[in-house]
Amino acid sequence: MRPPRMIELGIDGTIDRADIPLLCERVRLALEAADADWLDCNVGDVLLPDAVMVEALARVQLTARRCGSRVRLSDASPELCDLLDFMGLSDVLPSPRSVRTGWQAEERKERGGVEEEADPGDLPV
């Protein structure tokens, strides 16, 4: 079994919706040429994380999966991570900052002798 192969792609500035198909084609060609398992997508120089940027990243992930690869974001800003989380895509586009520990229910014992008392003003049930 061969070790996983990774290639890198830097995304900076802003992306227009019209640029997304060309970006995805570039990703597809690079992944196929390198026979890579992972695409490390450095988004540290993204100027303004917005819905178009998230759409572009989601489409890049879809392209990568169709090629048998996966995308991992690196150097993602807190704003981009928050936006991915808000849009429900932080599991689809993982980054080191978006990995969160799940909420755990608080487990504790009830203190002995504490019971709710009836209020004389309450109506009988």
XYZ file of N, CA, C and O in Angstrom:
500
model
N 0.837 -1.173 0.000
C 0.000 0.000 0.000
C 0.888 1.245 0.000
O 1.794 1.367 0.797
N 0.596 2.164 -0.884
C 1.424 3.359 -0.990
C 1.014 4.408 0.044
O -0.142 4.466 0.452
N 1.949 5.249 0.462
C 1.584 6.308 1.405
C 0.693 7.339 0.705
O 0.774 7.518 -0.514
N -0.171 8.020 1.462
C -1.047 9.018 0.859
C -0.239 10.146 0.211
O 0.777 10.565 0.753
N -0.697 10.593 -0.934
C -0.042 11.703 -1.634
C -0.889 12.949 -1.495
O -2.106 12.894 -1.564
N -0.197 14.083 -1.337
C -0.898 15.339 -1.164
C -0.309 16.386 -2.097
O 0.898 16.417 -2.318
N -1.184 17.221 -2.651
C -0.731 18.378 -3.397
C -1.309 19.621 -2.717
O -2.253 19.528 -1.937
N -0.711 20.760 -3.008
C -1.139 22.006 -2.384
C -1.687 22.966 -3.424
O -1.231 22.998 -4.569
N -2.660 23.754 -2.993
C -3.260 24.795 -3.812
C -3.499 25.995 -2.927
O -4.064 25.856 -1.844
N -3.063 27.154 -3.364
C -3.306 28.377 -2.620
C -4.448 29.159 -3.242
O -4.493 29.334 -4.460
N -5.382 29.576 -2.414
C -6.467 30.445 -2.876
C -6.314 31.758 -2.124
O -6.255 31.778 -0.900
N -6.237 32.846 -2.887
C -6.067 34.140 -2.243
C -7.005 35.164 -2.861
O -7.650 34.903 -3.871
N -7.085 36.300 -2.221
C -7.935 37.368 -2.723
C -9.402 37.020 -2.593
O -9.866 36.560 -1.560
N -10.132 37.230 -3.658
C -11.557 36.909 -3.713
C -11.818 36.080 -4.958
O -10.999 36.040 -5.878
N -12.947 35.421 -4.995
C -13.331 34.603 -6.145
C -14.689 35.078 -6.632
O -15.605 35.282 -5.825
N -14.794 35.255 -7.931
C -16.090 35.548 -8.544
C -16.757 34.233 -8.893
O -16.077 33.241 -9.204
N -18.070 34.216 -8.865
C -18.814 32.997 -9.182
C -18.435 32.462 -10.575
O -18.360 31.254 -10.784
N -18.144 33.352 -11.503
C -17.782 32.930 -12.863
C -16.440 32.198 -12.914
O -16.167 31.469 -13.871
N -15.598 32.379 -11.884
C -14.274 31.738 -11.852
C -14.311 30.311 -11.314
O -13.327 29.580 -11.420
N -15.419 29.905 -10.723
C -15.485 28.607 -10.048
C -15.273 27.435 -11.012
O -14.489 26.530 -10.704
N -15.917 27.388 -12.185
C -15.674 26.244 -13.086
C -14.210 26.092 -13.495
O -13.688 24.975 -13.545
N -13.532 27.202 -13.760
C -12.119 27.140 -14.132
C -11.270 26.640 -12.960
O -10.356 25.835 -13.147
N -11.587 27.086 -11.756
C -10.878 26.623 -10.564
C -11.052 25.113 -10.393
O -10.090 24.382 -10.140
N -12.263 24.636 -10.557
C -12.527 23.200 -10.410
C -11.812 22.385 -11.481
O -11.292 21.298 -11.195
N -11.755 22.900 -12.682
C -11.036 22.204 -13.757
C -9.541 22.151 -13.443
O -8.892 21.127 -13.656
N -9.013 23.248 -12.920
C -7.597 23.281 -12.539
C -7.314 22.250 -11.448
O -6.317 21.533 -11.483
N -8.217 22.155 -10.481
C -8.073 21.183 -9.391
C -8.126 19.761 -9.948
O -7.309 18.909 -9.600
N -9.086 19.488 -10.829
C -9.233 18.152 -11.403
C -7.966 17.733 -12.144
O -7.446 16.628 -11.942
N -7.438 18.613 -12.972
C -6.229 18.290 -13.734
C -5.036 18.060 -12.810
O -4.252 17.124 -13.028
N -4.896 18.865 -11.785
C -3.773 18.706 -10.857
C -3.871 17.400 -10.078
O -2.873 16.696 -9.903
N -5.078 17.068 -9.608
C -5.253 15.826 -8.854
C -5.010 14.603 -9.725
O -4.384 13.636 -9.287
N -5.508 14.638 -10.947
C -5.306 13.501 -11.846
C -3.841 13.343 -12.231
O -3.327 12.228 -12.294
N -3.143 14.449 -12.465
C -1.732 14.384 -12.855
C -0.866 13.852 -11.715
O 0.083 13.111 -11.951
N -1.195 14.226 -10.493
C -0.379 13.826 -9.338
C -0.850 12.532 -8.707
O -0.171 12.000 -7.834
N -2.023 12.025 -9.113
C -2.624 10.866 -8.482
C -2.636 11.046 -6.965
O -2.210 10.189 -6.199
N -3.122 12.237 -6.541
C -3.077 12.618 -5.133
C -4.330 12.175 -4.394
O -5.416 12.128 -4.949
N -4.135 11.854 -3.119
C -5.240 11.484 -2.243
C -5.836 12.702 -1.543
O -6.997 12.697 -1.174
N -5.004 13.714 -1.335
C -5.410 14.914 -0.607
C -5.013 16.161 -1.365
O -3.958 16.214 -1.986
N -5.861 17.170 -1.249
C -5.550 18.505 -1.740
C -5.542 19.417 -0.522
O -6.574 19.596 0.136
N -4.371 19.941 -0.199
C -4.254 20.886 0.897
C -4.507 22.267 0.304
O -3.725 22.766 -0.485
N -5.627 22.852 0.665
C -6.058 24.118 0.100
C -5.757 25.228 1.107
O -6.455 25.373 2.114
N -4.698 26.004 0.838
C -4.309 27.075 1.736
C -5.172 28.297 1.447
O -5.112 28.867 0.366
N -5.980 28.680 2.425
C -6.903 29.806 2.272
C -6.517 30.962 3.194
O -7.342 31.822 3.498
N -5.267 31.001 3.602
C -4.803 32.035 4.527
C -4.823 33.433 3.950
O -4.878 34.407 4.696
N -4.768 33.566 2.629
C -4.747 34.887 2.006
C -6.090 35.289 1.405
O -6.152 36.206 0.591
N -7.158 34.592 1.806
C -8.496 34.982 1.355
C -8.825 36.325 1.995
O -8.718 36.484 3.211
N -9.201 37.294 1.168
C -9.455 38.636 1.681
C -10.784 38.768 2.405
O -10.863 39.362 3.473
N -11.832 38.246 1.797
C -13.155 38.414 2.377
C -13.925 37.112 2.250
O -14.455 36.800 1.184
N -13.969 36.315 3.332
C -14.739 35.076 3.252
C -16.220 35.410 3.076
O -16.790 36.151 3.873
N -16.810 34.901 1.997
C -18.228 35.154 1.748
C -18.864 33.896 1.178
O -18.216 32.850 1.053
N -20.135 33.982 0.846
C -20.864 32.818 0.345
C -20.284 32.295 -0.965
O -20.284 31.083 -1.203
N -19.769 33.171 -1.810
C -19.175 32.728 -3.073
C -17.896 31.936 -2.799
O -17.645 30.913 -3.435
N -17.102 32.379 -1.831
C -15.885 31.641 -1.473
C -16.258 30.261 -0.926
O -15.639 29.259 -1.285
N -17.266 30.198 -0.089
C -17.703 28.914 0.458
C -18.222 28.015 -0.656
O -17.924 26.823 -0.687
N -18.980 28.575 -1.598
C -19.454 27.788 -2.741
C -18.279 27.251 -3.543
O -18.262 26.075 -3.942
N -17.286 28.089 -3.780
C -16.106 27.654 -4.531
C -15.396 26.512 -3.820
O -15.028 25.505 -4.445
N -15.221 26.634 -2.511
C -14.540 25.583 -1.750
C -15.350 24.293 -1.736
O -14.786 23.196 -1.841
N -16.655 24.407 -1.623
C -17.505 23.214 -1.653
C -17.436 22.531 -3.010
O -17.385 21.302 -3.100
N -17.407 23.308 -4.079
C -17.313 22.721 -5.423
C -15.937 22.110 -5.667
O -15.815 21.095 -6.364
N -14.899 22.708 -5.087
C -13.552 22.119 -5.168
C -13.551 20.777 -4.444
O -12.994 19.789 -4.939
N -14.191 20.700 -3.280
C -14.279 19.428 -2.548
C -15.037 18.390 -3.372
O -14.626 17.236 -3.451
N -16.128 18.791 -4.000
C -16.896 17.878 -4.845
C -16.047 17.370 -6.010
O -16.045 16.175 -6.322
N -15.299 18.259 -6.626
C -14.403 17.881 -7.728
C -13.351 16.884 -7.238
O -13.082 15.873 -7.893
N -12.778 17.173 -6.077
C -11.756 16.285 -5.518
C -12.329 14.903 -5.229
O -11.708 13.880 -5.533
N -13.516 14.859 -4.662
C -14.124 13.558 -4.351
C -14.418 12.768 -5.618
O -14.291 11.546 -5.633
N -14.820 13.460 -6.670
C -15.047 12.766 -7.944
C -13.761 12.190 -8.506
O -13.787 11.227 -9.266
N -12.631 12.768 -8.113
C -11.321 12.262 -8.544
C -10.755 11.249 -7.555
O -9.625 10.796 -7.709
N -11.519 10.917 -6.521
C -11.048 9.968 -5.515
C -10.158 10.600 -4.464
O -9.419 9.893 -3.777
N -10.208 11.910 -4.331
C -9.381 12.636 -3.371
C -10.273 13.407 -2.405
O -11.494 13.388 -2.523
N -9.626 14.096 -1.479
C -10.358 14.924 -0.511
C -9.602 16.226 -0.313
O -8.397 16.290 -0.498
N -10.330 17.248 0.134
C -9.750 18.565 0.388
C -9.676 18.810 1.882
O -10.594 18.468 2.629
N -8.578 19.397 2.282
C -8.409 19.869 3.655
C -7.975 21.325 3.567
O -7.075 21.671 2.805
N -8.628 22.189 4.328
C -8.271 23.601 4.341
C -7.148 23.829 5.329
O -7.130 23.248 6.414
N -6.213 24.688 4.956
C -5.171 25.063 5.904
C -5.144 26.586 6.021
O -5.484 27.300 5.080
N -4.732 27.044 7.181
C -4.597 28.468 7.481
C -5.910 29.227 7.298
O -5.914 30.384 6.886
N -7.019 28.570 7.612
C -8.332 29.214 7.488
C -8.533 30.217 8.625
O -8.228 29.924 9.772
N -9.054 31.373 8.283
C -9.312 32.410 9.284
C -10.493 32.001 10.157
O -11.345 31.206 9.738
N -10.577 32.572 11.346
C -11.747 32.290 12.189
C -13.058 32.679 11.502
O -14.069 32.007 11.665
N -13.020 33.749 10.718
C -14.231 34.188 10.018
C -14.688 33.146 8.999
O -15.880 32.847 8.891
N -13.726 32.572 8.245
C -14.080 31.545 7.268
C -14.594 30.298 7.977
O -15.598 29.711 7.566
N -13.951 29.900 9.057
C -14.406 28.730 9.815
C -15.813 28.950 10.367
O -16.650 28.047 10.320
N -16.055 30.160 10.882
C -17.392 30.465 11.400
C -18.433 30.412 10.285
O -19.543 29.916 10.491
N -18.083 30.924 9.114
C -19.011 30.907 7.985
C -19.290 29.473 7.528
O -20.436 29.107 7.263
N -18.245 28.645 7.458
C -18.432 27.235 7.093
C -19.322 26.533 8.117
O -20.198 25.751 7.756
N -19.103 26.843 9.380
C -19.907 26.246 10.438
C -21.361 26.710 10.331
O -22.285 25.903 10.421
N -21.560 28.003 10.107
C -22.896 28.561 9.975
C -23.652 27.941 8.802
O -24.849 27.690 8.876
N -22.929 27.667 7.714
C -23.555 27.099 6.520
C -23.626 25.572 6.570
O -24.074 24.929 5.635
N -23.161 24.980 7.676
C -23.244 23.530 7.854
C -22.217 22.757 7.047
O -22.433 21.582 6.750
N -21.102 23.396 6.697
C -20.111 22.742 5.845
C -18.769 22.501 6.531
O -17.814 22.113 5.875
N -18.692 22.704 7.831
C -17.406 22.522 8.502
C -16.966 21.054 8.519
O -15.774 20.775 8.591
N -17.917 20.125 8.414
C -17.537 18.706 8.315
C -17.143 18.340 6.892
O -16.342 17.431 6.682
N -17.690 19.039 5.921
C -17.395 18.772 4.507
C -16.055 19.375 4.119
O -15.320 18.806 3.316
N -15.742 20.526 4.689
C -14.487 21.227 4.407
C -13.702 21.387 5.709
O -13.676 22.455 6.306
N -13.058 20.322 6.158
C -12.386 20.385 7.445
C -11.131 21.254 7.417
O -10.434 21.339 6.413
N -10.905 21.916 8.519
C -9.670 22.656 8.747
C -9.283 22.431 10.193
O -10.133 22.067 11.009
N -8.026 22.649 10.531
C -7.638 22.450 11.931
C -8.458 23.294 12.902
O -8.753 22.869 13.993
N -8.877 24.487 12.489
C -9.667 25.352 13.373
C -11.120 24.914 13.458
O -11.805 25.245 14.399
N -11.612 24.218 12.430
C -13.025 23.844 12.449
C -13.282 22.561 13.208
O -14.425 22.215 13.441
N -12.225 21.856 13.578
C -12.402 20.624 14.343
C -12.765 21.025 15.766
O -12.022 21.693 16.452
N -13.952 20.658 16.154
C -14.457 21.031 17.474
C -14.796 19.761 18.246
O -15.207 18.775 17.675
N -14.642 19.877 19.527
C -15.096 18.754 20.337
C -16.596 18.881 20.480
O -17.127 19.980 20.587
N -17.285 17.769 20.442
C -18.741 17.802 20.530
C -19.208 18.201 21.918
O -18.499 18.036 22.904
N -20.377 18.748 21.956
C -20.967 19.104 23.240
C -21.312 17.833 23.988
O -21.848 16.909 23.433
N -21.027 17.831 25.245
C -21.330 16.675 26.086
C -22.375 17.085 27.116
O -22.295 18.166 27.702
N -23.306 16.209 27.346
C -24.291 16.473 28.388
C -23.588 16.475 29.732
O -22.693 15.676 29.984
N -24.014 17.374 30.584
C -23.409 17.452 31.898
C -23.921 16.291 32.740
O -25.118 16.039 32.807
N -23.003 15.589 33.349
C -23.379 14.460 34.189
C -23.028 14.800 35.625
O -21.891 15.115 35.929
N -24.028 14.743 36.470
C -23.786 14.969 37.885
C -24.921 14.343 38.676
O -26.010 14.128 38.174
N -24.647 14.094 39.926
C -25.669 13.537 40.805
C -26.482 14.673 41.408
O -25.962 15.755 41.671
N -27.743 14.392 41.610
C -28.581 15.357 42.306
C -28.154 15.375 43.769
O -27.868 14.336 44.355
N -28.127 16.553 44.323
C -27.788 16.651 45.743
C -28.917 16.074 46.566
O -30.090 16.285 46.283
N -28.566 15.310 47.558
C -29.566 14.677 48.411
C -30.387 15.690 49.198
O -29.894 16.730 49.603
N -31.682 15.383 49.384
C -32.538 16.211 50.212
C -33.080 17.449 49.527
O -33.721 18.265 50.161
N -32.785 17.632 48.250
C -33.288 18.811 47.553
C -34.475 18.391 46.708
O -34.348 17.590 45.794
N -35.627 18.887 47.051
C -36.831 18.591 46.295
C -37.599 19.881 46.083
O -37.546 20.786 46.918
N -38.336 19.931 45.011
C -39.139 21.117 44.740
C -40.350 21.097 45.659
O -41.042 20.089 45.782
N -40.580 22.208 46.299
C -41.731 22.307 47.181
C -42.876 22.959 46.430
O -42.664 23.770 45.556
N -44.077 22.629 46.825
C -45.250 23.247 46.214
C -45.399 24.660 46.720
O -45.144 24.953 47.888
N -45.822 25.539 45.851
C -46.087 26.933 46.231
C -47.565 27.013 46.622
O -48.425 26.576 45.881
N -47.866 27.559 47.783
C -49.266 27.638 48.217
C -50.133 28.384 47.207
O -51.345 28.168 47.151
N -49.579 29.249 46.398
C -50.343 30.005 45.419
C -50.636 29.234 44.141
O -51.427 29.684 43.300
N -50.010 28.059 43.945
C -50.231 27.264 42.742
C -51.616 26.621 42.781
O -52.098 26.226 43.845
N -52.232 26.534 41.633
C -53.519 25.840 41.528
C -53.293 24.348 41.590
O -52.312 23.842 41.073
N -54.228 23.618 42.229
C -54.071 22.154 42.263
C -54.228 21.574 40.866
O -54.988 22.073 40.057
N -53.492 20.535 40.612
C -53.533 19.897 39.300
C -54.551 18.803 39.242
O -54.801 18.047 40.057
